[in-house]
Coordinates of C-alpha atoms in Angstrom, one line a residue:
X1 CA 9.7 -12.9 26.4
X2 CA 8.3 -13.1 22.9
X3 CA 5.3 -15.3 22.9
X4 CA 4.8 -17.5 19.9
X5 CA 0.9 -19.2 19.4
X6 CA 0.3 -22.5 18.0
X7 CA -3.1 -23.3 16.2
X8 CA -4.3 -25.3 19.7
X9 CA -3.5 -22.5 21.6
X10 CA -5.1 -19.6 20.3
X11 CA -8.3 -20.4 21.7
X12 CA -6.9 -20.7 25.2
X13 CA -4.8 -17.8 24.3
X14 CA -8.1 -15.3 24.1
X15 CA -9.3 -16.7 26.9
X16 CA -6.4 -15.3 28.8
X17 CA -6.6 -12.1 27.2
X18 CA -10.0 -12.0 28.5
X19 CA -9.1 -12.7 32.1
X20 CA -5.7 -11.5 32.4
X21 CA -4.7 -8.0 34.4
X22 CA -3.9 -5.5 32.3
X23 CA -0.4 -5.2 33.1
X24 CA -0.4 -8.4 31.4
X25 CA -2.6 -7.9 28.7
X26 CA -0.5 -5.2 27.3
X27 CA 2.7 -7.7 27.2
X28 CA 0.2 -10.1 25.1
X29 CA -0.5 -7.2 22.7
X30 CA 2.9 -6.0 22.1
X31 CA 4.6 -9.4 21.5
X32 CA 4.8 -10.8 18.6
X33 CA 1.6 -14.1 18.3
X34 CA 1.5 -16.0 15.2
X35 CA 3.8 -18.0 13.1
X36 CA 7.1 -16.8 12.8
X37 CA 8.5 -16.8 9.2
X38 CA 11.6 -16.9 7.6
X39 CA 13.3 -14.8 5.2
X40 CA 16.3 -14.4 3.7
X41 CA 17.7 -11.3 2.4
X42 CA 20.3 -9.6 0.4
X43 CA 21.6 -6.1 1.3
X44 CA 22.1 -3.5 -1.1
X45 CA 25.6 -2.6 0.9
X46 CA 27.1 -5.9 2.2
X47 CA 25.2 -8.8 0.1
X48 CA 24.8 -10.8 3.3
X49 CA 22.4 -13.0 4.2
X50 CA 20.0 -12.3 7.6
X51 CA 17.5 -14.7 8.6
X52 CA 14.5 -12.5 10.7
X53 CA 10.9 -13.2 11.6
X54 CA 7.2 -10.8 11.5
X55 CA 4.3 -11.7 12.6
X56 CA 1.8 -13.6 10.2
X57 CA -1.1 -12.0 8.6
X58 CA -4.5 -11.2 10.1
X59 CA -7.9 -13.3 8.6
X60 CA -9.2 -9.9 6.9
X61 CA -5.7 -10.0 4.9
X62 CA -4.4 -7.0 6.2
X63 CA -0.5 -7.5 7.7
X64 CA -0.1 -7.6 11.2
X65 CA 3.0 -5.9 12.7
X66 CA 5.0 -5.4 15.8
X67 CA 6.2 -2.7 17.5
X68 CA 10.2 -3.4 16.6
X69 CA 11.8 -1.0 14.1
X70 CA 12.8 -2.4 10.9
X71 CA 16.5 -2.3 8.4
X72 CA 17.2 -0.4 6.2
X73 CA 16.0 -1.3 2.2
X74 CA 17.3 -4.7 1.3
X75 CA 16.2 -6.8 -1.8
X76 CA 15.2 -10.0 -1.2
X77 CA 16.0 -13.2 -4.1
X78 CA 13.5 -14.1 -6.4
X79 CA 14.3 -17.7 -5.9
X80 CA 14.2 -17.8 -2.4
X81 CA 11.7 -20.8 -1.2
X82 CA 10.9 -19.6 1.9
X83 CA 8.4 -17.0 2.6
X84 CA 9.3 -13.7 1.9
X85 CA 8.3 -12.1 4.6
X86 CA 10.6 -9.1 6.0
X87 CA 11.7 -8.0 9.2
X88 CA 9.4 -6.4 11.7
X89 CA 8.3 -3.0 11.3
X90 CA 6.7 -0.4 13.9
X91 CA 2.9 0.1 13.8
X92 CA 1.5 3.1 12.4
X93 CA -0.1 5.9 14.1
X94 CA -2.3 7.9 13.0
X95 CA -1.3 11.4 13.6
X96 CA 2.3 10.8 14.6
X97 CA 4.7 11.8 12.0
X98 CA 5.1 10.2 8.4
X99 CA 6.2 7.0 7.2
X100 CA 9.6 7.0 6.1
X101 CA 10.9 5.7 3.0
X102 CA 12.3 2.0 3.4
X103 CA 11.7 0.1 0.4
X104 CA 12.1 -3.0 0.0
X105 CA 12.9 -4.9 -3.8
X106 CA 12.2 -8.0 -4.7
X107 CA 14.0 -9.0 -7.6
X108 CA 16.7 -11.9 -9.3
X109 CA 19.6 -11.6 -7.6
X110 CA 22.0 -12.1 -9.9
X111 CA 22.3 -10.2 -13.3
X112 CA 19.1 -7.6 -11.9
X113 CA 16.7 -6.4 -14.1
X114 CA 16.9 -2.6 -15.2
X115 CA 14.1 -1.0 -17.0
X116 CA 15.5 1.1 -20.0
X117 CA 15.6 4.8 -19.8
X118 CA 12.3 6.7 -20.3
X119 CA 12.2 9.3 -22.4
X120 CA 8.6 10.5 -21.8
X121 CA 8.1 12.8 -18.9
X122 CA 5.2 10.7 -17.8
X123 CA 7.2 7.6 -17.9
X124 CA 10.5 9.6 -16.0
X125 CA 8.3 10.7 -13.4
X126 CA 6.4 8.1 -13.1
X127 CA 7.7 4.4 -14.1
X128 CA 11.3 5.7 -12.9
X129 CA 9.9 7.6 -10.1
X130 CA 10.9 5.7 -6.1
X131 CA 7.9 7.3 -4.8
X132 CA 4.3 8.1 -6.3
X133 CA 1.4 10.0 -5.3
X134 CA -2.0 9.2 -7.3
X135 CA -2.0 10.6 -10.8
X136 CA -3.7 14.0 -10.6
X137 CA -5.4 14.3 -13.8
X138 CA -8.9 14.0 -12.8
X139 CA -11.5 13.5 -15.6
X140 CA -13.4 16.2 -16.8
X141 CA -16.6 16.9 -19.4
X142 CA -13.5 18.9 -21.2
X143 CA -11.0 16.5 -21.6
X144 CA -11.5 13.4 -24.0
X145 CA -13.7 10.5 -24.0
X146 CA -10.6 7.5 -23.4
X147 CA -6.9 7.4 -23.9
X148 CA -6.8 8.0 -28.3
X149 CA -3.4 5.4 -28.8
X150 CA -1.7 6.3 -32.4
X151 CA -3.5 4.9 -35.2
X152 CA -0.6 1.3 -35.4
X153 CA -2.0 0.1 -32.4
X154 CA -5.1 -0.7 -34.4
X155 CA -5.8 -4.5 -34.5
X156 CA -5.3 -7.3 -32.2
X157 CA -1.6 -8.0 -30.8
X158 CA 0.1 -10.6 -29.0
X159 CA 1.7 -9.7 -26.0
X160 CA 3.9 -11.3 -23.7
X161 CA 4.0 -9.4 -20.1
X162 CA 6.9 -10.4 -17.7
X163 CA 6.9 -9.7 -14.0
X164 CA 10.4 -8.4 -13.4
X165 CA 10.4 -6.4 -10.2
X166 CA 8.5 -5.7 -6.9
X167 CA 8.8 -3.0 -5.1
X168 CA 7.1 -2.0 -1.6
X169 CA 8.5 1.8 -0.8
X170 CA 7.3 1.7 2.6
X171 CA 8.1 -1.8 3.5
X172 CA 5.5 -4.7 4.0
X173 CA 3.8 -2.9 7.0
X174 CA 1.6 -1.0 5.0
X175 CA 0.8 -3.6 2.5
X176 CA -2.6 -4.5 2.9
X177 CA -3.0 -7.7 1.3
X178 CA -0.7 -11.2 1.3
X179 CA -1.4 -11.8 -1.8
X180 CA 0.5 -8.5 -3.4
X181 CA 3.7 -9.8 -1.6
X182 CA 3.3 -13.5 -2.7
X183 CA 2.2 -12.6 -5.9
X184 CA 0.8 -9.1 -7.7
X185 CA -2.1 -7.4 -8.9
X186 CA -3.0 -9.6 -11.3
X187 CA -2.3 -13.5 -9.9
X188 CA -1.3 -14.1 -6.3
X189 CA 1.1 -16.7 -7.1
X190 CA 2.8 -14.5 -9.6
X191 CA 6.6 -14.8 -10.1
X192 CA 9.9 -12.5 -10.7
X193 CA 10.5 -13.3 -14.5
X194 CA 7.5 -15.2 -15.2
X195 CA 6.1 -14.3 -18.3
X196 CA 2.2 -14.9 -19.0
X197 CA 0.8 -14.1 -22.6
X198 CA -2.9 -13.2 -23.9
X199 CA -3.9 -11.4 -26.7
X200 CA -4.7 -7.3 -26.7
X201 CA -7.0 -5.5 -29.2
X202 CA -7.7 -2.1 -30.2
X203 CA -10.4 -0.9 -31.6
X204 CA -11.4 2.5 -33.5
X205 CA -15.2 4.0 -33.1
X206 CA -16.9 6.0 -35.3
X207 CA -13.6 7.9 -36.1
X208 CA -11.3 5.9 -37.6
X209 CA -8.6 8.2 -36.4
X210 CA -9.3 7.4 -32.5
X211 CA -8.2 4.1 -31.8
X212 CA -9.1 2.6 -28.0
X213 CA -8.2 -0.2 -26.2
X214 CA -10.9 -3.0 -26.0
X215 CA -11.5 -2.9 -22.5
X216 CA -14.3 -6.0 -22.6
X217 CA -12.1 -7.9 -25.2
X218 CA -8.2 -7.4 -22.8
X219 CA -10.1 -7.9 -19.6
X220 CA -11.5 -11.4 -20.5
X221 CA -8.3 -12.4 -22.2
X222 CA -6.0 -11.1 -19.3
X223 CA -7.7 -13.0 -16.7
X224 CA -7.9 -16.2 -18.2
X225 CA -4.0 -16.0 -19.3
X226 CA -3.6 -15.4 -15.8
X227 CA -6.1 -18.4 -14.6
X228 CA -7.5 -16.0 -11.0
X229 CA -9.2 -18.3 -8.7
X230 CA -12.6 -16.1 -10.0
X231 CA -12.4 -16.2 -13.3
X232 CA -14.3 -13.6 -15.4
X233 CA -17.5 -15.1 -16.3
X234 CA -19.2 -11.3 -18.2
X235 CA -17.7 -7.9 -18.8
X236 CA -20.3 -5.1 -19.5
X237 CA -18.8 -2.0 -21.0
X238 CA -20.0 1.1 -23.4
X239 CA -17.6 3.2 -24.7
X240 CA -20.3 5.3 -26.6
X241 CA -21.9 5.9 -23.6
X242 CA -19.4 5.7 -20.7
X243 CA -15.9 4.6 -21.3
X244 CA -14.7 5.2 -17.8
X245 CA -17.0 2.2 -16.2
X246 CA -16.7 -1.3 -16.5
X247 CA -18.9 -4.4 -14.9
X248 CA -17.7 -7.6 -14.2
X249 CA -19.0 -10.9 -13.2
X250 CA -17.1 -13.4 -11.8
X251 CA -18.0 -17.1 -12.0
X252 CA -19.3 -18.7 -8.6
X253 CA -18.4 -22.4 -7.6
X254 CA -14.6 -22.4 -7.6
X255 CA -12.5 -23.4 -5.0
X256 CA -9.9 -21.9 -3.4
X257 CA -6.1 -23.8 -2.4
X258 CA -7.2 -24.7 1.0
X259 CA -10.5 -25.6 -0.5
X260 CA -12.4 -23.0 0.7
X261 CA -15.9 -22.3 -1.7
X262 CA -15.3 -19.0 -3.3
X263 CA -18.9 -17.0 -3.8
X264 CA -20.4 -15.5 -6.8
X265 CA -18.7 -12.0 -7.0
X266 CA -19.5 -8.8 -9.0
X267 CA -16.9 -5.7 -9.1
X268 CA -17.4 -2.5 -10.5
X269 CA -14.4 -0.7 -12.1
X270 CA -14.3 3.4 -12.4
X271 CA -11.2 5.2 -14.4
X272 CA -10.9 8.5 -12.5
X273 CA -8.0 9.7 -14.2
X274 CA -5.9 9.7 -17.1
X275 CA -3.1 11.3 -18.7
X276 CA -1.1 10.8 -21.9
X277 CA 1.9 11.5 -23.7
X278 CA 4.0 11.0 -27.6
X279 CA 7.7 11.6 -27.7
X280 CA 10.7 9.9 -29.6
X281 CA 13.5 7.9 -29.2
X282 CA 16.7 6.8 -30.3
X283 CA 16.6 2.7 -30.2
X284 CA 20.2 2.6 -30.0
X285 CA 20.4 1.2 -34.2
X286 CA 20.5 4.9 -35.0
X287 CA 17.3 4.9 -36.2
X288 CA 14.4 7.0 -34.2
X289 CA 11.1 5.4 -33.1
X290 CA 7.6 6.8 -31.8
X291 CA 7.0 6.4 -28.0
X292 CA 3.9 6.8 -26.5
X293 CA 3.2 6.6 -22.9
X294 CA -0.1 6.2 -21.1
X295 CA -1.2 5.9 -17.2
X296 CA -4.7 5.3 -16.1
X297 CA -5.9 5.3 -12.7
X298 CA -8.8 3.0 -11.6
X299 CA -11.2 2.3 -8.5
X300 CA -12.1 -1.5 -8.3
X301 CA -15.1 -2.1 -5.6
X302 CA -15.4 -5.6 -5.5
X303 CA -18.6 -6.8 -3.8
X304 CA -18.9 -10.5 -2.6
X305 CA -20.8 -12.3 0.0
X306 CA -21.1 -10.2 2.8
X307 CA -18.3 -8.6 1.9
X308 CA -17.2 -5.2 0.1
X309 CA -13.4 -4.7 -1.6
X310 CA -12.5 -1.1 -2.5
X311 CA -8.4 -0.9 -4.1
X312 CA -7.0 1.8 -5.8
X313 CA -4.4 1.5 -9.0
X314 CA -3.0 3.1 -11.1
X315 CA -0.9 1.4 -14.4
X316 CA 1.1 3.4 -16.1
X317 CA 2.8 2.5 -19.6
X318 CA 5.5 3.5 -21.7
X319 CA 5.5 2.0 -25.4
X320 CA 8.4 2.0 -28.1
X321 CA 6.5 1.5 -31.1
X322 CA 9.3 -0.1 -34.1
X323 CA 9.1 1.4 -37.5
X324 CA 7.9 -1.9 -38.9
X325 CA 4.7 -0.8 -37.0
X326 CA 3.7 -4.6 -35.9
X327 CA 6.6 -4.6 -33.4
X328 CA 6.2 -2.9 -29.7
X329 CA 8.5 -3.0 -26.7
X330 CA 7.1 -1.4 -23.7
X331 CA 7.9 -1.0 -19.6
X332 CA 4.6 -1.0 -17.4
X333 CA 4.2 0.1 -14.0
X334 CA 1.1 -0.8 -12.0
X335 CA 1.0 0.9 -8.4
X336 CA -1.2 0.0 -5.8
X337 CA -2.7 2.5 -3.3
X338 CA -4.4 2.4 -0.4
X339 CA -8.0 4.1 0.5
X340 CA -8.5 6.5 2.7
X341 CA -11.3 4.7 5.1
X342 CA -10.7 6.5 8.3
X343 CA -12.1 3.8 10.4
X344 CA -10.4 1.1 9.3
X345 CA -6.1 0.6 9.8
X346 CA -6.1 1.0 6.0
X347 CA -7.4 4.4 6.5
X348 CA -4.8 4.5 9.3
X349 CA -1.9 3.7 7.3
X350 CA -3.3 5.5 4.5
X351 CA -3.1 8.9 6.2
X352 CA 0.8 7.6 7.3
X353 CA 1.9 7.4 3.5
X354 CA 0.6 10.7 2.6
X355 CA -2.2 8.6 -0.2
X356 CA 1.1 7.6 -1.9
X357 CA 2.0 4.1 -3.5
X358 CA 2.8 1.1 -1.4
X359 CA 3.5 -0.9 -3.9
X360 CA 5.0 -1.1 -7.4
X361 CA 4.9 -4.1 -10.2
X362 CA 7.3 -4.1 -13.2
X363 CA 6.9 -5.3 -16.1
X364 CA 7.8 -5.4 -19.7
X365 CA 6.3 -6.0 -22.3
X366 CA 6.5 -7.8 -25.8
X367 CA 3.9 -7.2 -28.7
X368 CA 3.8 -8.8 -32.0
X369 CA 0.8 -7.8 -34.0
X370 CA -1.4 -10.9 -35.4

């Protein structure tokens, strides 16, 4: 029988572990232990509802599976209260097969949100794209300093980003954190069609002609827009003397929503690779506009009390730039990847995905120049 653990009996729970036979012990181990969640889902075939249950989430924040085999790919509603926590999915091994694609969507249910088409090949292949291996452009003394944007983009912009669709290709078994199911990337408690808006600035260097993104100036306005439990307290960045690395302090003292003290925290943030595109497009008014399209992949190693946080993105951007030239409408992908620790179950479940995404955020995005 399935055996379900409440928080009083966990500690006698071990102690059985400890003492039991092994015949035993294995039943223990592949039964399902902590709270057992809700979720309801919609099918992409049928539209019916299913009510199923997973096991909860380890302390480290990795996800905790069991050894049943999961559905097929189902989107769950964005407005669904419970916890959206999906069916149980088998545990990876390292060394036996692949994973298979099963992705699941989490998105509104009604009147679904469809990015537009892209017309760069960077955003086809890789904002359109249902699978994603890390963006293979590695730096190089060659190729240039940062990602040039076209010489509008100069000046500070408003922006309004809206989260309109998560997806995990391989299912929630290889997601490595709770926070990207509950939330994203960026804010933990982040919603489908919540929009958050900050300010975004670009700058131009000695050549007036190569206009950059201020890293320093978006990073501090980003996470304040998006109020993270750390908040950004100092951003240290170069871009005469290395673009590609970026130091952040977060601010100690918070508190966390089951009041835990959060520690001072520092992070270190490396852009290994970068690729970029122009194109254009028809708008639909049958007039053409400049696209541009941009991905970036990053290495954040986050190092805390005791502890030490390595994750692996990659956002990748298409913009439509209006001729007005203080208009832009653009789609933004940011994927998530796993790191290829080989003793840790990341590493594990790393090797199973091939290094490929596990998770994708969409957004778009509005931006009215100030």
């Amino acid at each position: 029988k399935r055996i379900q653990t409440t928080q009083s009996m966990r500690y006698a729970l071990s102690m059985m572990i400890l003492l039991c036979p092994l015949p035993l012990l294995i039943i223990l181990i592949l039964s399902p232990t902590n709270n057992v969640y809700a979720l309801h889902v919609v099918t992409e075939k049928g539209h019916q509802k299913q009510q199923s249950s997973r096991r909860g989430f380890l302390a480290s924040g990795a996800i905790s599976t069991s050894l049943l085999i999961g559905g097929n790919a189902q989107t769950a509603g964005a407005n669904d209260e419970t916890l959206l926590i999906p069916p149980p999915q088998p545990i990876p091994m390292a060394g036996v097969g692949g994973a298979s694609l099963q992705p699941y969507v989490i998105e509104r249910t009604e009147s679904p949100w469809r990015a537009p088409q892209m017309t760069t090949k960077l955003g086809q292949s890789r904002i359109a794209a249902r699978e994603l291996s890390p963006l293979g452009q590695p730096l190089s003394p060659f190729a240039d300093a940062d990602v040039f944007y076209p010489a509008v983009f100069g000046g500070e912009w408003n922006v309004k980003a809206t989260l309109r669709r998560k997806t995990y290709p391989y299912g929630f078994s290889f997601v490595p954190s709770r926070s990207l199911v509950e939330g994203s990337p960026r804010y933990r408690n982040e919603n489908i069609d919540e929009a958050t808006s900050y300010q975004a600035r670009y700058i131009s260097l000695d050549d007036r002609s190569k206009i950059i993104a201020d890293r320093r100036f978006n990073s501090l306005s980003a996470t304040k827009s998006y109020n993270q439990l750390s908040p950004v307290e100092a951003v240290v960045w170069d871009p005469r003397k290395d673009p590609t690395l970026l130091k952040f302090t977060f601010a100690a003292g918070q508190v966390s929503p089951d009041m835990m003290p959060i520690g001072p925290k520092r992070a270190e943030v490396y852009i290994t690779a970068r690729k970029k595109e122009n194109g254009i497009t028809n708008n639909g008014t049958g007039e053409s506009s400049n696209t541009f399209a941009a991905s970036e992949r990053t290495r954040q190693v986050t190092l805390g009390a005791g502890t030490v946080v390595v994750s692996d993105t990659e956002t990748i951007t298409e913009y439509e730039i209006f001729s007005d030239g203080n208009s832009i409408r653009a789609v933004q992908r940011i994927a998530v990847y796993l790191t290829p620790n080989p003793n840790s179950r990341e590493g594990m479940l790393w090797q199973q995905v091939g290094g490929k995404a596990i998770a994708f955020f969409d957004y778009d995005l509005e931006m009215q120049k100030v």
